[in-house]
Amino acid sequence: MTPKPRPASVWPGRPRSSEPAPRRSAPAKTMAAPAPQGDPAAEVRLSKRMSELGLASRREADDWIERGWVLLDGTPAVLGTKVAGNLPASRIVIRKAAQHRQAAQVTILLHKPVGYVSAQAEHGYTPAVALIKAENRWAECEAPQPFSPAHLRHLAVAGRLDIDSTGLLVLTQDGRIARQLIGEDSAVEKEYLVRVSLTDAPARNGAEEDVQAAFTESRLALLRHGLKLDDQPLRPAQVEWINPQQLRFVLREGKKRQIRRMCELVGLRVTGLKRVRIGGLRLGALPLGQWRYLREDEGF
C-alpha cells in the first residue's frame, strides 16, 4: 500500500515563507474599528474618548490638546477636559497640523530572526529595531516613502516575539495600530507555525518522531480550550496538525511565551515557532532579517 504523502512543513527561521505575498484591498491604516459607546452617565478624559473612537492614541491626543489642535464643539479643548462616555466623534474636530503629523507616522513589518529580542536590549542581546536600516529594506517594498532615521523615533513593538521565535513582527509609530493589536480589548488573530516534540520522549532526529500519533485528542482539545495561565483561563484557540511534528495555532491574545507554556502543560516541547500572520496581514515572501513599510491600502 503506497503511503500518503505528508504535507510540506514550514520550518521556522527559513529566509522565505511559503505563503504568497498578499494582494488585498483593506482599510487604510488610519481607519479604526467602531468604538463601543461609553456609559453616558460616566465622564472620561477627552483623550481617552478620542482613543476609544480611534482618532488618536491617548498620549497623542493629550499632546494635540496641549498644542491647541483639538476643538470640542468648535472651541479649543483644554488638557484634562472631561466629556460624556458616549461623546460622538462629530463633536470633535482635529486641526490639519495634527492630521499631517499623524499621516507621517509609519508602521513597519519585520521578519524577525531567532536571537533578537523584540523590544529593548537585554542580557546583551540585540533588539529587533537594530535591523530597521536602509540596507535591510526589502527590495520589493511597494511603499513610496524613502527610509528616514526619523521613522525609528517612538517606534513601538505591537505584539512581541521571544528571542527563540521568528516571523512577523510589527513596529509602529501609530498608537491607534498599537491599541488595535495589543490593547486589552484586542481580538486580532495571530497565526503561528509551531514545531514540537514530546516532553517525555528521548531527544532524537525530529523527522523520525511522529508526535501527532502519540498525542491524544483529549490533550489537543485542551490546547484549543480549557487551559489556564497565571490563574486566568485562556480564550479559545484554533489548533490543528499540519504534519506529524508541526501544529498551527491561531490565537486572539498574547500572554508572555503563551504557546510554549500551553504546550508544556500538555506534554509538548516547542522546538521552533514562527508567526506567519497578524490579522489580515501575512508574512508572505518577506525575507528573514528584512523589513517593509505597511502600505496605505493595507490594514490588520
Tab-separated table of C-alpha atoms in Angstrom:
chain	number	residue	atom	x	y	z
A	1	MET	CA	0.000	0.000	0.000
A	2	THR	CA	1.513	3.319	-1.019
A	3	PRO	CA	1.812	5.670	1.979
A	4	LYS	CA	0.056	9.010	1.679
A	5	PRO	CA	2.474	11.905	1.134
A	6	ARG	CA	2.922	14.182	4.126
A	7	PRO	CA	2.174	17.888	3.703
A	8	ALA	CA	5.222	20.088	3.386
A	9	SER	CA	6.479	21.561	6.630
A	10	VAL	CA	7.234	25.234	7.044
A	11	TRP	CA	10.405	25.384	9.075
A	12	PRO	CA	10.635	28.291	11.494
A	13	GLY	CA	13.533	30.529	10.602
A	14	ARG	CA	13.718	29.881	6.859
A	15	PRO	CA	14.569	33.003	4.921
A	16	ARG	CA	11.462	32.884	2.786
A	17	SER	CA	7.924	31.894	3.682
A	18	SER	CA	5.780	29.561	1.637
A	19	GLU	CA	2.768	31.884	1.798
A	20	PRO	CA	2.221	34.161	-1.211
A	21	ALA	CA	2.580	37.887	-0.636
A	22	PRO	CA	-0.896	39.300	-0.011
A	23	ARG	CA	-2.699	41.390	-2.578
A	24	ARG	CA	-5.836	42.550	-0.865
A	25	SER	CA	-7.966	45.597	-0.529
A	26	ALA	CA	-8.197	46.614	3.109
A	27	PRO	CA	-8.982	49.729	5.093
A	28	ALA	CA	-6.208	52.282	5.199
A	29	LYS	CA	-4.103	52.213	8.330
A	30	THR	CA	-5.731	55.418	9.553
A	31	MET	CA	-9.103	53.686	9.808
A	32	ALA	CA	-10.255	52.235	13.106
A	33	ALA	CA	-12.956	49.784	14.099
A	34	PRO	CA	-16.111	51.429	15.517
A	35	ALA	CA	-15.673	52.082	19.205
A	36	PRO	CA	-18.270	50.814	21.670
A	37	GLN	CA	-20.475	53.520	23.103
A	38	GLY	CA	-19.471	54.502	26.606
A	39	ASP	CA	-21.720	54.941	29.615
A	40	PRO	CA	-23.446	58.325	29.108
A	41	ALA	CA	-23.566	58.818	32.880
A	42	ALA	CA	-19.794	58.339	33.263
A	43	GLU	CA	-17.385	61.113	32.387
A	44	VAL	CA	-13.964	60.322	30.932
A	45	ARG	CA	-10.999	62.386	29.809
A	46	LEU	CA	-11.347	63.702	26.280
A	47	SER	CA	-8.090	61.978	25.293
A	48	LYS	CA	-9.491	58.626	26.453
A	49	ARG	CA	-12.661	59.113	24.438
A	50	MET	CA	-10.602	60.086	21.381
A	51	SER	CA	-8.645	56.844	21.783
A	52	GLU	CA	-11.879	54.820	22.036
A	53	LEU	CA	-13.121	56.463	18.848
A	54	GLY	CA	-9.887	55.577	17.039
A	55	LEU	CA	-8.927	59.217	16.462
A	56	ALA	CA	-5.550	59.020	18.212
A	57	SER	CA	-3.697	57.260	20.993
A	58	ARG	CA	-4.235	58.772	24.459
A	59	ARG	CA	-0.699	60.151	24.592
A	60	GLU	CA	-1.070	61.583	21.101
A	61	ALA	CA	-4.452	63.136	21.947
A	62	ASP	CA	-3.062	64.782	25.101
A	63	ASP	CA	-0.227	66.258	23.023
A	64	TRP	CA	-2.644	67.605	20.429
A	65	ILE	CA	-4.932	69.098	23.069
A	66	GLU	CA	-1.974	70.813	24.701
A	67	ARG	CA	-0.970	72.304	21.327
A	68	GLY	CA	-4.495	73.563	20.638
A	69	TRP	CA	-5.056	71.145	17.771
A	70	VAL	CA	-8.330	69.674	19.097
A	71	LEU	CA	-11.658	71.516	19.023
A	72	LEU	CA	-14.564	70.370	21.173
A	73	ASP	CA	-17.875	71.798	19.958
A	74	GLY	CA	-15.902	74.391	17.998
A	75	THR	CA	-13.780	75.570	20.963
A	76	PRO	CA	-10.126	74.622	21.617
A	77	ALA	CA	-10.109	71.828	24.207
A	78	VAL	CA	-8.183	72.092	27.472
A	79	LEU	CA	-5.885	69.336	28.744
A	80	GLY	CA	-7.771	67.210	31.285
A	81	THR	CA	-11.222	68.110	29.933
A	82	LYS	CA	-13.886	65.558	30.921
A	83	VAL	CA	-16.629	64.516	28.485
A	84	ALA	CA	-19.554	62.100	28.413
A	85	GLY	CA	-18.561	58.474	27.960
A	86	ASN	CA	-20.588	58.272	24.739
A	87	LEU	CA	-19.467	61.569	23.195
A	88	PRO	CA	-19.853	61.253	19.382
A	89	ALA	CA	-16.878	61.839	17.106
A	90	SER	CA	-18.849	64.521	15.262
A	91	ARG	CA	-18.309	66.911	18.189
A	92	ILE	CA	-14.519	66.619	17.915
A	93	VAL	CA	-12.521	68.389	15.208
A	94	ILE	CA	-8.814	67.727	14.624
A	95	ARG	CA	-6.788	70.567	13.105
A	96	LYS	CA	-4.801	69.919	9.934
A	97	ALA	CA	-1.456	70.216	11.746
A	98	ALA	CA	-2.344	67.128	13.801
A	99	GLN	CA	-3.633	65.294	10.725
A	100	HIS	CA	-0.372	65.933	8.857
A	101	ARG	CA	1.697	64.697	11.797
A	102	GLN	CA	-0.414	61.556	12.096
A	103	ALA	CA	-0.164	60.863	8.362
A	104	ALA	CA	3.636	60.960	8.602
A	105	GLN	CA	3.707	58.100	11.126
A	106	VAL	CA	4.958	54.761	9.818
A	107	THR	CA	4.287	51.111	10.574
A	108	ILE	CA	7.000	48.575	9.758
A	109	LEU	CA	6.703	44.827	9.160
A	110	LEU	CA	9.870	42.871	10.007
A	111	HIS	CA	10.755	39.202	9.544
A	112	LYS	CA	12.488	38.769	12.906
A	113	PRO	CA	15.249	36.158	13.094
A	114	VAL	CA	15.964	33.985	16.131
A	115	GLY	CA	18.451	35.632	18.519
A	116	TYR	CA	16.906	39.124	18.531
A	117	VAL	CA	14.723	40.459	21.333
A	118	SER	CA	11.567	42.271	20.286
A	119	ALA	CA	11.866	45.405	22.368
A	120	GLN	CA	14.761	46.938	24.319
A	121	ALA	CA	18.155	45.267	24.507
A	122	GLU	CA	18.503	42.830	27.406
A	123	HIS	CA	21.197	40.491	28.657
A	124	GLY	CA	23.470	41.616	25.857
A	125	TYR	CA	21.044	40.604	23.092
A	126	THR	CA	20.318	42.902	20.149
A	127	PRO	CA	16.836	44.450	19.798
A	128	ALA	CA	14.965	43.806	16.564
A	129	VAL	CA	14.808	47.544	15.794
A	130	ALA	CA	18.544	47.373	15.019
A	131	LEU	CA	17.558	45.625	11.767
A	132	ILE	CA	15.480	48.605	10.623
A	133	LYS	CA	18.002	50.356	8.385
A	134	ALA	CA	18.133	51.281	4.728
A	135	GLU	CA	20.220	48.315	3.600
A	136	ASN	CA	17.773	45.816	5.171
A	137	ARG	CA	14.699	47.226	3.462
A	138	TRP	CA	13.104	44.592	1.222
A	139	ALA	CA	13.733	45.354	-2.437
A	140	GLU	CA	10.081	44.547	-3.184
A	141	CYS	CA	8.672	47.002	-0.618
A	142	GLU	CA	5.974	48.902	-2.531
A	143	ALA	CA	5.510	51.845	-0.140
A	144	PRO	CA	6.668	55.108	-1.751
A	145	GLN	CA	8.363	56.801	1.198
A	146	PRO	CA	12.176	56.726	1.462
A	147	PHE	CA	13.704	55.460	4.689
A	148	SER	CA	14.416	58.151	7.270
A	149	PRO	CA	16.051	57.867	10.730
A	150	ALA	CA	13.009	59.813	11.971
A	151	HIS	CA	10.988	56.628	11.380
A	152	LEU	CA	12.871	54.991	14.254
A	153	ARG	CA	11.684	57.539	16.839
A	154	HIS	CA	8.892	56.352	19.143
A	155	LEU	CA	8.729	53.048	17.251
A	156	ALA	CA	6.849	50.608	19.480
A	157	VAL	CA	6.544	46.828	19.168
A	158	ALA	CA	2.901	45.800	18.751
A	159	GLY	CA	2.978	42.138	19.775
A	160	ARG	CA	6.286	40.664	20.895
A	161	LEU	CA	8.094	37.538	19.751
A	162	ASP	CA	10.510	35.960	22.199
A	163	ILE	CA	14.200	35.596	21.419
A	164	ASP	CA	13.831	31.955	20.311
A	165	SER	CA	10.984	32.720	17.888
A	166	THR	CA	10.927	34.078	14.361
A	167	GLY	CA	8.395	35.559	11.970
A	168	LEU	CA	6.216	38.631	11.545
A	169	LEU	CA	6.926	41.497	13.944
A	170	VAL	CA	5.048	44.807	13.769
A	171	LEU	CA	6.714	48.032	14.885
A	172	THR	CA	4.662	51.231	14.716
A	173	GLN	CA	4.671	54.927	15.499
A	174	ASP	CA	0.866	54.925	15.307
A	175	GLY	CA	-0.746	54.479	18.719
A	176	ARG	CA	-4.050	53.520	17.100
A	177	ILE	CA	-2.459	50.497	15.451
A	178	ALA	CA	-0.697	49.522	18.684
A	179	ARG	CA	-4.013	49.665	20.537
A	180	GLN	CA	-5.725	47.639	17.815
A	181	LEU	CA	-3.113	44.865	18.034
A	182	ILE	CA	-2.242	44.739	21.732
A	183	GLY	CA	-4.936	46.713	23.570
A	184	GLU	CA	-6.813	44.962	26.361
A	185	ASP	CA	-9.887	44.561	24.142
A	186	SER	CA	-7.944	43.425	21.066
A	187	ALA	CA	-9.253	40.323	19.322
A	188	VAL	CA	-6.962	40.422	16.276
A	189	GLU	CA	-5.891	36.908	15.254
A	190	LYS	CA	-2.217	35.892	15.327
A	191	GLU	CA	-1.243	32.745	13.430
A	192	TYR	CA	1.819	30.618	14.269
A	193	LEU	CA	3.509	27.511	12.905
A	194	VAL	CA	4.904	25.516	15.816
A	195	ARG	CA	7.309	22.574	15.629
A	196	VAL	CA	7.008	20.300	18.677
A	197	SER	CA	8.388	17.157	20.271
A	198	LEU	CA	7.147	15.069	23.192
A	199	THR	CA	8.459	16.265	26.547
A	200	ASP	CA	8.913	12.715	27.885
A	201	ALA	CA	10.462	11.311	24.687
A	202	PRO	CA	14.248	10.959	24.316
A	203	ALA	CA	15.897	13.512	22.055
A	204	ARG	CA	16.267	12.176	18.515
A	205	ASN	CA	16.012	13.204	14.902
A	206	GLY	CA	12.816	15.255	14.697
A	207	ALA	CA	11.993	13.872	11.257
A	208	GLU	CA	11.689	10.373	12.779
A	209	GLU	CA	9.296	11.357	15.568
A	210	ASP	CA	5.559	11.040	14.903
A	211	VAL	CA	4.350	13.374	17.637
A	212	GLN	CA	0.844	13.511	16.228
A	213	ALA	CA	0.347	9.746	16.561
A	214	ALA	CA	1.437	9.769	20.210
A	215	PHE	CA	-0.550	12.878	21.162
A	216	THR	CA	-4.097	12.197	22.342
A	217	GLU	CA	-7.176	14.022	21.066
A	218	SER	CA	-8.039	14.996	24.641
A	219	ARG	CA	-4.762	16.905	25.009
A	220	LEU	CA	-5.298	18.568	21.629
A	221	ALA	CA	-8.761	19.627	22.855
A	222	LEU	CA	-7.131	21.222	25.919
A	223	LEU	CA	-4.862	23.285	23.693
A	224	ARG	CA	-7.957	24.561	21.935
A	225	HIS	CA	-9.797	25.465	25.145
A	226	GLY	CA	-9.539	24.689	28.836
A	227	LEU	CA	-6.033	25.745	29.884
A	228	LYS	CA	-5.105	28.463	32.366
A	229	LEU	CA	-2.014	30.655	32.544
A	230	ASP	CA	-1.253	32.912	35.506
A	231	ASP	CA	-4.509	31.671	37.090
A	232	GLN	CA	-6.503	33.112	34.193
A	233	PRO	CA	-8.462	30.982	31.689
A	234	LEU	CA	-7.256	31.361	28.113
A	235	ARG	CA	-9.507	32.359	25.258
A	236	PRO	CA	-10.453	29.580	22.821
A	237	ALA	CA	-7.763	28.953	20.200
A	238	GLN	CA	-7.608	27.192	16.846
A	239	VAL	CA	-5.043	24.383	16.963
A	240	GLU	CA	-4.525	21.716	14.305
A	241	TRP	CA	-1.821	19.405	12.998
A	242	ILE	CA	-0.041	20.381	9.780
A	243	ASN	CA	2.200	17.291	9.785
A	244	PRO	CA	3.365	14.782	12.438
A	245	GLN	CA	5.784	17.298	14.011
A	246	GLN	CA	4.085	20.645	13.452
A	247	LEU	CA	0.993	22.424	14.746
A	248	ARG	CA	-0.810	25.517	13.520
A	249	PHE	CA	-2.032	27.886	16.268
A	250	VAL	CA	-4.392	30.842	15.838
A	251	LEU	CA	-4.703	32.977	18.984
A	252	ARG	CA	-6.681	36.088	19.885
A	253	GLU	CA	-4.497	37.045	22.848
A	254	GLY	CA	-0.802	37.302	23.570
A	255	LYS	CA	0.411	36.334	27.030
A	256	LYS	CA	4.154	36.094	27.581
A	257	ARG	CA	5.542	32.937	25.917
A	258	GLN	CA	1.947	31.745	25.676
A	259	ILE	CA	2.305	28.966	23.105
A	260	ARG	CA	5.407	27.500	24.734
A	261	ARG	CA	3.711	27.464	28.135
A	262	MET	CA	0.497	25.980	26.712
A	263	CYS	CA	2.481	23.175	25.102
A	264	GLU	CA	4.372	22.448	28.326
A	265	LEU	CA	1.057	21.975	30.130
A	266	VAL	CA	0.068	19.136	27.768
A	267	GLY	CA	3.436	17.389	27.497
A	268	LEU	CA	4.891	19.065	24.407
A	269	ARG	CA	8.224	20.824	23.931
A	270	VAL	CA	8.373	23.643	21.358
A	271	THR	CA	11.444	23.306	19.140
A	272	GLY	CA	10.575	26.043	16.652
A	273	LEU	CA	7.992	28.813	16.458
A	274	LYS	CA	7.184	31.169	13.586
A	275	ARG	CA	4.468	33.830	13.396
A	276	VAL	CA	3.088	33.992	9.859
A	277	ARG	CA	0.040	36.246	10.165
A	278	ILE	CA	-1.382	39.105	12.229
A	279	GLY	CA	-4.993	39.892	11.401
A	280	GLY	CA	-5.292	40.224	7.629
A	281	LEU	CA	-1.547	40.622	7.028
A	282	ARG	CA	0.698	37.660	6.248
A	283	LEU	CA	4.460	37.413	6.458
A	284	GLY	CA	4.384	36.321	2.828
A	285	ALA	CA	7.696	36.320	0.987
A	286	LEU	CA	9.363	38.922	3.209
A	287	PRO	CA	12.916	37.575	3.650
A	288	LEU	CA	14.402	36.767	7.045
A	289	GLY	CA	16.017	39.835	8.632
A	290	GLN	CA	14.411	42.277	6.180
A	291	TRP	CA	11.530	44.731	6.580
A	292	ARG	CA	8.978	46.752	4.651
A	293	TYR	CA	6.535	49.580	5.305
A	294	LEU	CA	2.834	48.942	5.752
A	295	ARG	CA	1.111	50.266	2.628
A	296	GLU	CA	-1.763	52.742	2.812
A	297	ASP	CA	-4.148	50.179	1.307
A	298	GLU	CA	-3.308	47.545	3.950
A	299	GLY	CA	-4.849	47.028	7.351
A	300	PHE	CA	-4.963	44.485	10.143
